[in-house]
Amino acid sequence: MHPPVVIGGVVLLGVALSPALPAPPVLAGLIACALAARLHRGLLVPAALLLGALVAVGLPEGPALTGPVVVQGTVAAAPTGRQADLDVWACAVDGGPFAPCGGRVRVVFETPPSPGSSWVVSGRAGPPDADGLGGPQPALGMERARIRTLIRASRARRIGGDLPDTPVAEGPLGLLAAVARGDRRGVDPDSWRILRDTGTAHLLAISGFHVGVVAGA
């Protein structure tokens, strides 16, 4: 019997390997391993590996945009610095009309947006690159999230209802808000320190939380 921490680690490994794996074989392999694991517990590890890969490859692929664009979308989670991922629903390229689109794009805003807020963003789009993004291998992280477009916003207008500019919950409620909707602004420094020391800070990302739930189950 493999301890849960091992299974959880294997799931995360599957997420990391996902860019190199096509979705249909991953799904077929996961189903086969899951059925076989009912008869042989030793197959739990390959099943967990395929599950992690499926979590990532199952995300909708974002649009590949270039040149001047305008997109409409919702901030998927709390921003990292000035960068945030938008779940887009409409895109206009090079002055053309809006057309339906789906998936995520990464936007570099002038000021960090609120998670859950909706925006109309104008700017110049291109493929992901590491220049000026910060963090370790940012382009690889975008690939794992199936993001194919980076937009440097020249103008951004907020639309509809938004989260408040300051967190409405702090302490344990702030931690709950971070887990439930990706709004990490209410997480106090002591909580961040504990999460970093225990290696669980990734669980405050939406994808990390989903992996944690699966691993715990």
mmCIF file with all atom_site columns, C-alpha atoms in Angstrom:
data_model
loop_
_atom_site.group_PDB
_atom_site.id
_atom_site.type_symbol
_atom_site.label_atom_id
_atom_site.label_alt_id
_atom_site.label_comp_id
_atom_site.label_asym_id
_atom_site.label_entity_id
_atom_site.label_seq_id
_atom_site.pdbx_PDB_ins_code
_atom_site.Cartn_x
_atom_site.Cartn_y
_atom_site.Cartn_z
_atom_site.occupancy
_atom_site.B_iso_or_equiv
_atom_site.pdbx_formal_charge
_atom_site.auth_seq_id
_atom_site.auth_comp_id
_atom_site.auth_asym_id
_atom_site.auth_atom_id
_atom_site.pdbx_PDB_model_num
ATOM 1   C CA . MET A 1 1   ? 0.000   0.000  0.000   1.00 0.00 ? 1   MET A CA 1
ATOM 2   C CA . HIS A 1 2   ? 1.555   3.278  -1.086  1.00 0.00 ? 2   HIS A CA 1
ATOM 3   C CA . PRO A 1 3   ? 1.253   6.196  1.373   1.00 0.00 ? 3   PRO A CA 1
ATOM 4   C CA . PRO A 1 4   ? -0.911  9.121  0.194   1.00 0.00 ? 4   PRO A CA 1
ATOM 5   C CA . VAL A 1 5   ? 2.111   11.436 -0.005  1.00 0.00 ? 5   VAL A CA 1
ATOM 6   C CA . VAL A 1 6   ? 3.693   9.133  -2.606  1.00 0.00 ? 6   VAL A CA 1
ATOM 7   C CA . ILE A 1 7   ? 0.518   9.000  -4.674  1.00 0.00 ? 7   ILE A CA 1
ATOM 8   C CA . GLY A 1 8   ? 0.180   12.799 -4.443  1.00 0.00 ? 8   GLY A CA 1
ATOM 9   C CA . GLY A 1 9   ? 3.772   13.253 -5.573  1.00 0.00 ? 9   GLY A CA 1
ATOM 10  C CA . VAL A 1 10  ? 3.230   10.965 -8.549  1.00 0.00 ? 10  VAL A CA 1
ATOM 11  C CA . VAL A 1 11  ? 0.109   12.932 -9.536  1.00 0.00 ? 11  VAL A CA 1
ATOM 12  C CA . LEU A 1 12  ? 2.180   16.149 -9.516  1.00 0.00 ? 12  LEU A CA 1
ATOM 13  C CA . LEU A 1 13  ? 4.824   14.413 -11.628 1.00 0.00 ? 13  LEU A CA 1
ATOM 14  C CA . GLY A 1 14  ? 2.121   13.605 -14.147 1.00 0.00 ? 14  GLY A CA 1
ATOM 15  C CA . VAL A 1 15  ? 1.152   17.278 -14.270 1.00 0.00 ? 15  VAL A CA 1
ATOM 16  C CA . ALA A 1 16  ? 4.792   18.205 -14.939 1.00 0.00 ? 16  ALA A CA 1
ATOM 17  C CA . LEU A 1 17  ? 5.075   15.666 -17.769 1.00 0.00 ? 17  LEU A CA 1
ATOM 18  C CA . SER A 1 18  ? 1.761   16.601 -19.375 1.00 0.00 ? 18  SER A CA 1
ATOM 19  C CA . PRO A 1 19  ? 3.123   18.885 -22.169 1.00 0.00 ? 19  PRO A CA 1
ATOM 20  C CA . ALA A 1 20  ? 4.723   15.864 -23.831 1.00 0.00 ? 20  ALA A CA 1
ATOM 21  C CA . LEU A 1 21  ? 1.617   13.667 -23.661 1.00 0.00 ? 21  LEU A CA 1
ATOM 22  C CA . PRO A 1 22  ? -1.421  13.678 -26.002 1.00 0.00 ? 22  PRO A CA 1
ATOM 23  C CA . ALA A 1 23  ? -4.803  13.521 -24.279 1.00 0.00 ? 23  ALA A CA 1
ATOM 24  C CA . PRO A 1 24  ? -6.497  10.429 -25.830 1.00 0.00 ? 24  PRO A CA 1
ATOM 25  C CA . PRO A 1 25  ? -3.733  7.911  -24.962 1.00 0.00 ? 25  PRO A CA 1
ATOM 26  C CA . VAL A 1 26  ? -3.486  9.391  -21.465 1.00 0.00 ? 26  VAL A CA 1
ATOM 27  C CA . LEU A 1 27  ? -7.226  8.943  -20.913 1.00 0.00 ? 27  LEU A CA 1
ATOM 28  C CA . ALA A 1 28  ? -7.191  5.405  -22.287 1.00 0.00 ? 28  ALA A CA 1
ATOM 29  C CA . GLY A 1 29  ? -4.203  4.491  -20.122 1.00 0.00 ? 29  GLY A CA 1
ATOM 30  C CA . LEU A 1 30  ? -5.806  5.994  -17.017 1.00 0.00 ? 30  LEU A CA 1
ATOM 31  C CA . ILE A 1 31  ? -8.995  3.984  -17.515 1.00 0.00 ? 31  ILE A CA 1
ATOM 32  C CA . ALA A 1 32  ? -7.013  0.786  -18.058 1.00 0.00 ? 32  ALA A CA 1
ATOM 33  C CA . CYS A 1 33  ? -4.830  1.352  -14.979 1.00 0.00 ? 33  CYS A CA 1
ATOM 34  C CA . ALA A 1 34  ? -7.812  2.307  -12.818 1.00 0.00 ? 34  ALA A CA 1
ATOM 35  C CA . LEU A 1 35  ? -9.615  -0.907 -13.731 1.00 0.00 ? 35  LEU A CA 1
ATOM 36  C CA . ALA A 1 36  ? -6.483  -3.000 -13.245 1.00 0.00 ? 36  ALA A CA 1
ATOM 37  C CA . ALA A 1 37  ? -5.688  -1.300 -9.919  1.00 0.00 ? 37  ALA A CA 1
ATOM 38  C CA . ARG A 1 38  ? -8.860  -2.802 -8.473  1.00 0.00 ? 38  ARG A CA 1
ATOM 39  C CA . LEU A 1 39  ? -7.153  -6.164 -8.870  1.00 0.00 ? 39  LEU A CA 1
ATOM 40  C CA . HIS A 1 40  ? -3.556  -5.157 -8.193  1.00 0.00 ? 40  HIS A CA 1
ATOM 41  C CA . ARG A 1 41  ? -2.646  -2.291 -5.846  1.00 0.00 ? 41  ARG A CA 1
ATOM 42  C CA . GLY A 1 42  ? 0.773   -1.969 -7.434  1.00 0.00 ? 42  GLY A CA 1
ATOM 43  C CA . LEU A 1 43  ? -0.832  -0.251 -10.404 1.00 0.00 ? 43  LEU A CA 1
ATOM 44  C CA . LEU A 1 44  ? -1.949  2.701  -8.278  1.00 0.00 ? 44  LEU A CA 1
ATOM 45  C CA . VAL A 1 45  ? 1.311   4.522  -9.028  1.00 0.00 ? 45  VAL A CA 1
ATOM 46  C CA . PRO A 1 46  ? 1.007   4.464  -12.849 1.00 0.00 ? 46  PRO A CA 1
ATOM 47  C CA . ALA A 1 47  ? -2.685  5.330  -12.491 1.00 0.00 ? 47  ALA A CA 1
ATOM 48  C CA . ALA A 1 48  ? -1.758  8.361  -10.352 1.00 0.00 ? 48  ALA A CA 1
ATOM 49  C CA . LEU A 1 49  ? 0.869   9.417  -12.909 1.00 0.00 ? 49  LEU A CA 1
ATOM 50  C CA . LEU A 1 50  ? -1.674  9.302  -15.721 1.00 0.00 ? 50  LEU A CA 1
ATOM 51  C CA . LEU A 1 51  ? -4.247  11.104 -13.578 1.00 0.00 ? 51  LEU A CA 1
ATOM 52  C CA . GLY A 1 52  ? -1.854  14.009 -13.059 1.00 0.00 ? 52  GLY A CA 1
ATOM 53  C CA . ALA A 1 53  ? -1.172  14.195 -16.783 1.00 0.00 ? 53  ALA A CA 1
ATOM 54  C CA . LEU A 1 54  ? -4.892  14.099 -17.540 1.00 0.00 ? 54  LEU A CA 1
ATOM 55  C CA . VAL A 1 55  ? -5.578  16.985 -15.136 1.00 0.00 ? 55  VAL A CA 1
ATOM 56  C CA . ALA A 1 56  ? -3.322  19.205 -17.238 1.00 0.00 ? 56  ALA A CA 1
ATOM 57  C CA . VAL A 1 57  ? -4.032  17.946 -20.761 1.00 0.00 ? 57  VAL A CA 1
ATOM 58  C CA . GLY A 1 58  ? -7.746  18.137 -19.979 1.00 0.00 ? 58  GLY A CA 1
ATOM 59  C CA . LEU A 1 59  ? -7.585  21.928 -19.746 1.00 0.00 ? 59  LEU A CA 1
ATOM 60  C CA . PRO A 1 60  ? -9.006  23.702 -22.813 1.00 0.00 ? 60  PRO A CA 1
ATOM 61  C CA . GLU A 1 61  ? -6.290  24.938 -25.148 1.00 0.00 ? 61  GLU A CA 1
ATOM 62  C CA . GLY A 1 62  ? -6.068  28.704 -25.251 1.00 0.00 ? 62  GLY A CA 1
ATOM 63  C CA . PRO A 1 63  ? -6.193  30.701 -28.494 1.00 0.00 ? 63  PRO A CA 1
ATOM 64  C CA . ALA A 1 64  ? -2.984  31.465 -30.398 1.00 0.00 ? 64  ALA A CA 1
ATOM 65  C CA . LEU A 1 65  ? -3.170  35.219 -31.028 1.00 0.00 ? 65  LEU A CA 1
ATOM 66  C CA . THR A 1 66  ? -0.625  37.569 -32.600 1.00 0.00 ? 66  THR A CA 1
ATOM 67  C CA . GLY A 1 67  ? -0.460  41.283 -33.270 1.00 0.00 ? 67  GLY A CA 1
ATOM 68  C CA . PRO A 1 68  ? -2.947  43.904 -32.034 1.00 0.00 ? 68  PRO A CA 1
ATOM 69  C CA . VAL A 1 69  ? -5.824  42.226 -30.187 1.00 0.00 ? 69  VAL A CA 1
ATOM 70  C CA . VAL A 1 70  ? -8.773  42.942 -27.932 1.00 0.00 ? 70  VAL A CA 1
ATOM 71  C CA . VAL A 1 71  ? -10.021 40.171 -25.645 1.00 0.00 ? 71  VAL A CA 1
ATOM 72  C CA . GLN A 1 72  ? -12.813 39.823 -23.109 1.00 0.00 ? 72  GLN A CA 1
ATOM 73  C CA . GLY A 1 73  ? -12.407 37.494 -20.171 1.00 0.00 ? 73  GLY A CA 1
ATOM 74  C CA . THR A 1 74  ? -12.371 36.821 -16.442 1.00 0.00 ? 74  THR A CA 1
ATOM 75  C CA . VAL A 1 75  ? -9.305  36.664 -14.187 1.00 0.00 ? 75  VAL A CA 1
ATOM 76  C CA . ALA A 1 76  ? -8.938  32.970 -13.372 1.00 0.00 ? 76  ALA A CA 1
ATOM 77  C CA . ALA A 1 77  ? -6.992  33.346 -10.094 1.00 0.00 ? 77  ALA A CA 1
ATOM 78  C CA . ALA A 1 78  ? -5.020  35.823 -8.026  1.00 0.00 ? 78  ALA A CA 1
ATOM 79  C CA . PRO A 1 79  ? -2.356  37.531 -10.172 1.00 0.00 ? 79  PRO A CA 1
ATOM 80  C CA . THR A 1 80  ? 1.370   36.971 -9.867  1.00 0.00 ? 80  THR A CA 1
ATOM 81  C CA . GLY A 1 81  ? 2.813   40.453 -9.807  1.00 0.00 ? 81  GLY A CA 1
ATOM 82  C CA . ARG A 1 82  ? 1.254   42.242 -12.779 1.00 0.00 ? 82  ARG A CA 1
ATOM 83  C CA . GLN A 1 83  ? 0.534   39.009 -14.634 1.00 0.00 ? 83  GLN A CA 1
ATOM 84  C CA . ALA A 1 84  ? -2.830  37.251 -14.625 1.00 0.00 ? 84  ALA A CA 1
ATOM 85  C CA . ASP A 1 85  ? -4.484  34.516 -16.632 1.00 0.00 ? 85  ASP A CA 1
ATOM 86  C CA . LEU A 1 86  ? -7.810  35.335 -18.278 1.00 0.00 ? 86  LEU A CA 1
ATOM 87  C CA . ASP A 1 87  ? -10.504 32.820 -19.152 1.00 0.00 ? 87  ASP A CA 1
ATOM 88  C CA . VAL A 1 88  ? -11.518 34.446 -22.422 1.00 0.00 ? 88  VAL A CA 1
ATOM 89  C CA . TRP A 1 89  ? -14.845 34.250 -24.201 1.00 0.00 ? 89  TRP A CA 1
ATOM 90  C CA . ALA A 1 90  ? -14.379 36.736 -27.071 1.00 0.00 ? 90  ALA A CA 1
ATOM 91  C CA . CYS A 1 91  ? -11.356 37.811 -29.124 1.00 0.00 ? 91  CYS A CA 1
ATOM 92  C CA . ALA A 1 92  ? -10.829 40.422 -31.846 1.00 0.00 ? 92  ALA A CA 1
ATOM 93  C CA . VAL A 1 93  ? -7.633  40.434 -33.915 1.00 0.00 ? 93  VAL A CA 1
ATOM 94  C CA . ASP A 1 94  ? -6.097  43.338 -35.846 1.00 0.00 ? 94  ASP A CA 1
ATOM 95  C CA . GLY A 1 95  ? -9.129  45.612 -35.614 1.00 0.00 ? 95  GLY A CA 1
ATOM 96  C CA . GLY A 1 96  ? -11.622 42.936 -36.660 1.00 0.00 ? 96  GLY A CA 1
ATOM 97  C CA . PRO A 1 97  ? -14.944 42.083 -34.989 1.00 0.00 ? 97  PRO A CA 1
ATOM 98  C CA . PHE A 1 98  ? -15.212 40.016 -31.834 1.00 0.00 ? 98  PHE A CA 1
ATOM 99  C CA . ALA A 1 99  ? -15.497 36.267 -32.330 1.00 0.00 ? 99  ALA A CA 1
ATOM 100 C CA . PRO A 1 100 ? -16.131 33.562 -29.712 1.00 0.00 ? 100 PRO A CA 1
ATOM 101 C CA . CYS A 1 101 ? -12.993 31.986 -28.283 1.00 0.00 ? 101 CYS A CA 1
ATOM 102 C CA . GLY A 1 102 ? -12.123 29.906 -25.250 1.00 0.00 ? 102 GLY A CA 1
ATOM 103 C CA . GLY A 1 103 ? -9.266  28.809 -23.021 1.00 0.00 ? 103 GLY A CA 1
ATOM 104 C CA . ARG A 1 104 ? -6.795  31.077 -21.256 1.00 0.00 ? 104 ARG A CA 1
ATOM 105 C CA . VAL A 1 105 ? -4.395  33.830 -22.219 1.00 0.00 ? 105 VAL A CA 1
ATOM 106 C CA . ARG A 1 106 ? -1.801  35.456 -19.983 1.00 0.00 ? 106 ARG A CA 1
ATOM 107 C CA . VAL A 1 107 ? -1.956  39.232 -19.661 1.00 0.00 ? 107 VAL A CA 1
ATOM 108 C CA . VAL A 1 108 ? 0.649   41.640 -18.304 1.00 0.00 ? 108 VAL A CA 1
ATOM 109 C CA . PHE A 1 109 ? -1.434  44.440 -16.744 1.00 0.00 ? 109 PHE A CA 1
ATOM 110 C CA . GLU A 1 110 ? -0.268  47.882 -15.679 1.00 0.00 ? 110 GLU A CA 1
ATOM 111 C CA . THR A 1 111 ? -1.685  47.197 -12.202 1.00 0.00 ? 111 THR A CA 1
ATOM 112 C CA . PRO A 1 112 ? -2.645  43.783 -10.771 1.00 0.00 ? 112 PRO A CA 1
ATOM 113 C CA . PRO A 1 113 ? -6.335  42.927 -11.344 1.00 0.00 ? 113 PRO A CA 1
ATOM 114 C CA . SER A 1 114 ? -8.702  41.410 -8.802  1.00 0.00 ? 114 SER A CA 1
ATOM 115 C CA . PRO A 1 115 ? -9.310  37.654 -9.135  1.00 0.00 ? 115 PRO A CA 1
ATOM 116 C CA . GLY A 1 116 ? -12.749 36.916 -10.523 1.00 0.00 ? 116 GLY A CA 1
ATOM 117 C CA . SER A 1 117 ? -13.048 40.339 -12.186 1.00 0.00 ? 117 SER A CA 1
ATOM 118 C CA . SER A 1 118 ? -13.970 40.658 -15.863 1.00 0.00 ? 118 SER A CA 1
ATOM 119 C CA . TRP A 1 119 ? -12.017 42.785 -18.325 1.00 0.00 ? 119 TRP A CA 1
ATOM 120 C CA . VAL A 1 120 ? -11.797 44.088 -21.852 1.00 0.00 ? 120 VAL A CA 1
ATOM 121 C CA . VAL A 1 121 ? -8.067  44.126 -22.637 1.00 0.00 ? 121 VAL A CA 1
ATOM 122 C CA . SER A 1 122 ? -6.374  45.766 -25.621 1.00 0.00 ? 122 SER A CA 1
ATOM 123 C CA . GLY A 1 123 ? -2.729  45.150 -26.392 1.00 0.00 ? 123 GLY A CA 1
ATOM 124 C CA . ARG A 1 124 ? -0.180  43.325 -28.490 1.00 0.00 ? 124 ARG A CA 1
ATOM 125 C CA . ALA A 1 125 ? -0.227  39.544 -28.440 1.00 0.00 ? 125 ALA A CA 1
ATOM 126 C CA . GLY A 1 126 ? 2.447   36.998 -29.204 1.00 0.00 ? 126 GLY A CA 1
ATOM 127 C CA . PRO A 1 127 ? 3.611   33.522 -28.250 1.00 0.00 ? 127 PRO A CA 1
ATOM 128 C CA . PRO A 1 128 ? 4.857   32.860 -24.702 1.00 0.00 ? 128 PRO A CA 1
ATOM 129 C CA . ASP A 1 129 ? 8.463   33.744 -23.981 1.00 0.00 ? 129 ASP A CA 1
ATOM 130 C CA . ALA A 1 130 ? 10.612  34.106 -20.905 1.00 0.00 ? 130 ALA A CA 1
ATOM 131 C CA . ASP A 1 131 ? 11.546  37.754 -21.430 1.00 0.00 ? 131 ASP A CA 1
ATOM 132 C CA . GLY A 1 132 ? 10.355  39.889 -18.548 1.00 0.00 ? 132 GLY A CA 1
ATOM 133 C CA . LEU A 1 133 ? 7.959   37.310 -17.135 1.00 0.00 ? 133 LEU A CA 1
ATOM 134 C CA . GLY A 1 134 ? 9.994   36.373 -14.073 1.00 0.00 ? 134 GLY A CA 1
ATOM 135 C CA . GLY A 1 135 ? 9.951   33.109 -12.175 1.00 0.00 ? 135 GLY A CA 1
ATOM 136 C CA . PRO A 1 136 ? 11.516  29.791 -13.143 1.00 0.00 ? 136 PRO A CA 1
ATOM 137 C CA . GLN A 1 137 ? 10.764  28.693 -16.725 1.00 0.00 ? 137 GLN A CA 1
ATOM 138 C CA . PRO A 1 138 ? 7.602   30.811 -17.136 1.00 0.00 ? 138 PRO A CA 1
ATOM 139 C CA . ALA A 1 139 ? 7.025   29.728 -20.740 1.00 0.00 ? 139 ALA A CA 1
ATOM 140 C CA . LEU A 1 140 ? 6.993   26.078 -19.626 1.00 0.00 ? 140 LEU A CA 1
ATOM 141 C CA . GLY A 1 141 ? 4.441   26.897 -16.937 1.00 0.00 ? 141 GLY A CA 1
ATOM 142 C CA . MET A 1 142 ? 2.233   28.518 -19.574 1.00 0.00 ? 142 MET A CA 1
ATOM 143 C CA . GLU A 1 143 ? 2.555   25.427 -21.754 1.00 0.00 ? 143 GLU A CA 1
ATOM 144 C CA . ARG A 1 144 ? 1.374   23.223 -18.894 1.00 0.00 ? 144 ARG A CA 1
ATOM 145 C CA . ALA A 1 145 ? -1.647  25.485 -18.459 1.00 0.00 ? 145 ALA A CA 1
ATOM 146 C CA . ARG A 1 146 ? -2.216  25.230 -22.246 1.00 0.00 ? 146 ARG A CA 1
ATOM 147 C CA . ILE A 1 147 ? -1.731  28.992 -22.614 1.00 0.00 ? 147 ILE A CA 1
ATOM 148 C CA . ARG A 1 148 ? -0.470  29.909 -26.089 1.00 0.00 ? 148 ARG A CA 1
ATOM 149 C CA . THR A 1 149 ? -0.722  33.704 -25.979 1.00 0.00 ? 149 THR A CA 1
ATOM 150 C CA . LEU A 1 150 ? 0.938   36.436 -23.944 1.00 0.00 ? 150 LEU A CA 1
ATOM 151 C CA . ILE A 1 151 ? -0.692  39.881 -24.148 1.00 0.00 ? 151 ILE A CA 1
ATOM 152 C CA . ARG A 1 152 ? 1.023   43.040 -22.956 1.00 0.00 ? 152 ARG A CA 1
ATOM 153 C CA . ALA A 1 153 ? -1.924  45.278 -22.162 1.00 0.00 ? 153 ALA A CA 1
ATOM 154 C CA . SER A 1 154 ? -1.891  48.847 -23.422 1.00 0.00 ? 154 SER A CA 1
ATOM 155 C CA . ARG A 1 155 ? -5.419  49.419 -22.156 1.00 0.00 ? 155 ARG A CA 1
ATOM 156 C CA . ALA A 1 156 ? -7.646  47.449 -19.785 1.00 0.00 ? 156 ALA A CA 1
ATOM 157 C CA . ARG A 1 157 ? -11.218 48.268 -18.803 1.00 0.00 ? 157 ARG A CA 1
ATOM 158 C CA . ARG A 1 158 ? -12.978 46.426 -16.006 1.00 0.00 ? 158 ARG A CA 1
ATOM 159 C CA . ILE A 1 159 ? -16.541 45.310 -16.698 1.00 0.00 ? 159 ILE A CA 1
ATOM 160 C CA . GLY A 1 160 ? -19.397 43.884 -14.645 1.00 0.00 ? 160 GLY A CA 1
ATOM 161 C CA . GLY A 1 161 ? -19.218 43.063 -10.942 1.00 0.00 ? 161 GLY A CA 1
ATOM 162 C CA . ASP A 1 162 ? -15.799 42.692 -9.356  1.00 0.00 ? 162 ASP A CA 1
ATOM 163 C CA . LEU A 1 163 ? -14.235 41.554 -6.155  1.00 0.00 ? 163 LEU A CA 1
ATOM 164 C CA . PRO A 1 164 ? -13.385 44.447 -3.824  1.00 0.00 ? 164 PRO A CA 1
ATOM 165 C CA . ASP A 1 165 ? -9.961  46.030 -4.092  1.00 0.00 ? 165 ASP A CA 1
ATOM 166 C CA . THR A 1 166 ? -9.153  44.861 -0.551  1.00 0.00 ? 166 THR A CA 1
ATOM 167 C CA . PRO A 1 167 ? -9.789  41.352 0.823   1.00 0.00 ? 167 PRO A CA 1
ATOM 168 C CA . VAL A 1 168 ? -13.062 40.907 2.695   1.00 0.00 ? 168 VAL A CA 1
ATOM 169 C CA . ALA A 1 169 ? -11.750 37.959 4.716   1.00 0.00 ? 169 ALA A CA 1
ATOM 170 C CA . GLU A 1 170 ? -8.605  37.477 6.769   1.00 0.00 ? 170 GLU A CA 1
ATOM 171 C CA . GLY A 1 171 ? -7.211  34.760 9.019   1.00 0.00 ? 171 GLY A CA 1
ATOM 172 C CA . PRO A 1 172 ? -8.825  31.316 8.496   1.00 0.00 ? 172 PRO A CA 1
ATOM 173 C CA . LEU A 1 173 ? -11.517 32.868 6.278   1.00 0.00 ? 173 LEU A CA 1
ATOM 174 C CA . GLY A 1 174 ? -8.813  34.424 4.127   1.00 0.00 ? 174 GLY A CA 1
ATOM 175 C CA . LEU A 1 175 ? -7.246  30.986 3.698   1.00 0.00 ? 175 LEU A CA 1
ATOM 176 C CA . LEU A 1 176 ? -10.646 29.570 2.749   1.00 0.00 ? 176 LEU A CA 1
ATOM 177 C CA . ALA A 1 177 ? -11.140 32.331 0.158   1.00 0.00 ? 177 ALA A CA 1
ATOM 178 C CA . ALA A 1 178 ? -7.714  31.505 -1.311  1.00 0.00 ? 178 ALA A CA 1
ATOM 179 C CA . VAL A 1 179 ? -8.589  27.820 -1.662  1.00 0.00 ? 179 VAL A CA 1
ATOM 180 C CA . ALA A 1 180 ? -12.142 28.329 -2.925  1.00 0.00 ? 180 ALA A CA 1
ATOM 181 C CA . ARG A 1 181 ? -11.707 31.110 -5.468  1.00 0.00 ? 181 ARG A CA 1
ATOM 182 C CA . GLY A 1 182 ? -8.003  31.863 -5.812  1.00 0.00 ? 182 GLY A CA 1
ATOM 183 C CA . ASP A 1 183 ? -8.150  35.193 -3.918  1.00 0.00 ? 183 ASP A CA 1
ATOM 184 C CA . ARG A 1 184 ? -4.924  34.948 -1.901  1.00 0.00 ? 184 ARG A CA 1
ATOM 185 C CA . ARG A 1 185 ? -4.877  38.562 -0.703  1.00 0.00 ? 185 ARG A CA 1
ATOM 186 C CA . GLY A 1 186 ? -6.324  37.670 2.718   1.00 0.00 ? 186 GLY A CA 1
ATOM 187 C CA . VAL A 1 187 ? -3.636  35.082 3.547   1.00 0.00 ? 187 VAL A CA 1
ATOM 188 C CA . ASP A 1 188 ? -1.452  36.570 6.287   1.00 0.00 ? 188 ASP A CA 1
ATOM 189 C CA . PRO A 1 189 ? 2.381   36.328 6.303   1.00 0.00 ? 189 PRO A CA 1
ATOM 190 C CA . ASP A 1 190 ? 2.429   33.697 9.090   1.00 0.00 ? 190 ASP A CA 1
ATOM 191 C CA . SER A 1 191 ? 0.156   31.420 7.071   1.00 0.00 ? 191 SER A CA 1
ATOM 192 C CA . TRP A 1 192 ? 2.351   31.865 3.999   1.00 0.00 ? 192 TRP A CA 1
ATOM 193 C CA . ARG A 1 193 ? 5.415   30.952 6.083   1.00 0.00 ? 193 ARG A CA 1
ATOM 194 C CA . ILE A 1 194 ? 3.767   27.765 7.364   1.00 0.00 ? 194 ILE A CA 1
ATOM 195 C CA . LEU A 1 195 ? 2.674   26.794 3.861   1.00 0.00 ? 195 LEU A CA 1
ATOM 196 C CA . ARG A 1 196 ? 6.172   27.355 2.475   1.00 0.00 ? 196 ARG A CA 1
ATOM 197 C CA . ASP A 1 197 ? 7.842   25.480 5.343   1.00 0.00 ? 197 ASP A CA 1
ATOM 198 C CA . THR A 1 198 ? 5.550   22.482 4.876   1.00 0.00 ? 198 THR A CA 1
ATOM 199 C CA . GLY A 1 199 ? 5.810   22.522 1.091   1.00 0.00 ? 199 GLY A CA 1
ATOM 200 C CA . THR A 1 200 ? 2.060   23.011 0.636   1.00 0.00 ? 200 THR A CA 1
ATOM 201 C CA . ALA A 1 201 ? 1.907   26.561 -0.767  1.00 0.00 ? 201 ALA A CA 1
ATOM 202 C CA . HIS A 1 202 ? 1.014   25.163 -4.199  1.00 0.00 ? 202 HIS A CA 1
ATOM 203 C CA . LEU A 1 203 ? -2.353  24.043 -2.809  1.00 0.00 ? 203 LEU A CA 1
ATOM 204 C CA . LEU A 1 204 ? -3.520  27.674 -2.870  1.00 0.00 ? 204 LEU A CA 1
ATOM 205 C CA . ALA A 1 205 ? -3.395  27.572 -6.652  1.00 0.00 ? 205 ALA A CA 1
ATOM 206 C CA . ILE A 1 206 ? -6.664  26.316 -8.112  1.00 0.00 ? 206 ILE A CA 1
ATOM 207 C CA . SER A 1 207 ? -4.961  23.493 -10.017 1.00 0.00 ? 207 SER A CA 1
ATOM 208 C CA . GLY A 1 208 ? -2.891  22.577 -6.960  1.00 0.00 ? 208 GLY A CA 1
ATOM 209 C CA . PHE A 1 209 ? -6.003  22.399 -4.803  1.00 0.00 ? 209 PHE A CA 1
ATOM 210 C CA . HIS A 1 210 ? -7.680  20.058 -7.284  1.00 0.00 ? 210 HIS A CA 1
ATOM 211 C CA . VAL A 1 211 ? -4.632  17.781 -7.280  1.00 0.00 ? 211 VAL A CA 1
ATOM 212 C CA . GLY A 1 212 ? -4.589  17.831 -3.475  1.00 0.00 ? 212 GLY A CA 1
ATOM 213 C CA . VAL A 1 213 ? -8.243  16.803 -3.283  1.00 0.00 ? 213 VAL A CA 1
ATOM 214 C CA . VAL A 1 214 ? -7.669  13.923 -5.693  1.00 0.00 ? 214 VAL A CA 1
ATOM 215 C CA . ALA A 1 215 ? -4.537  12.784 -3.858  1.00 0.00 ? 215 ALA A CA 1
ATOM 216 C CA . GLY A 1 216 ? -6.300  12.952 -0.492  1.00 0.00 ? 216 GLY A CA 1
ATOM 217 C CA . ALA A 1 217 ? -9.236  10.944 -1.804  1.00 0.00 ? 217 ALA A CA 1
#
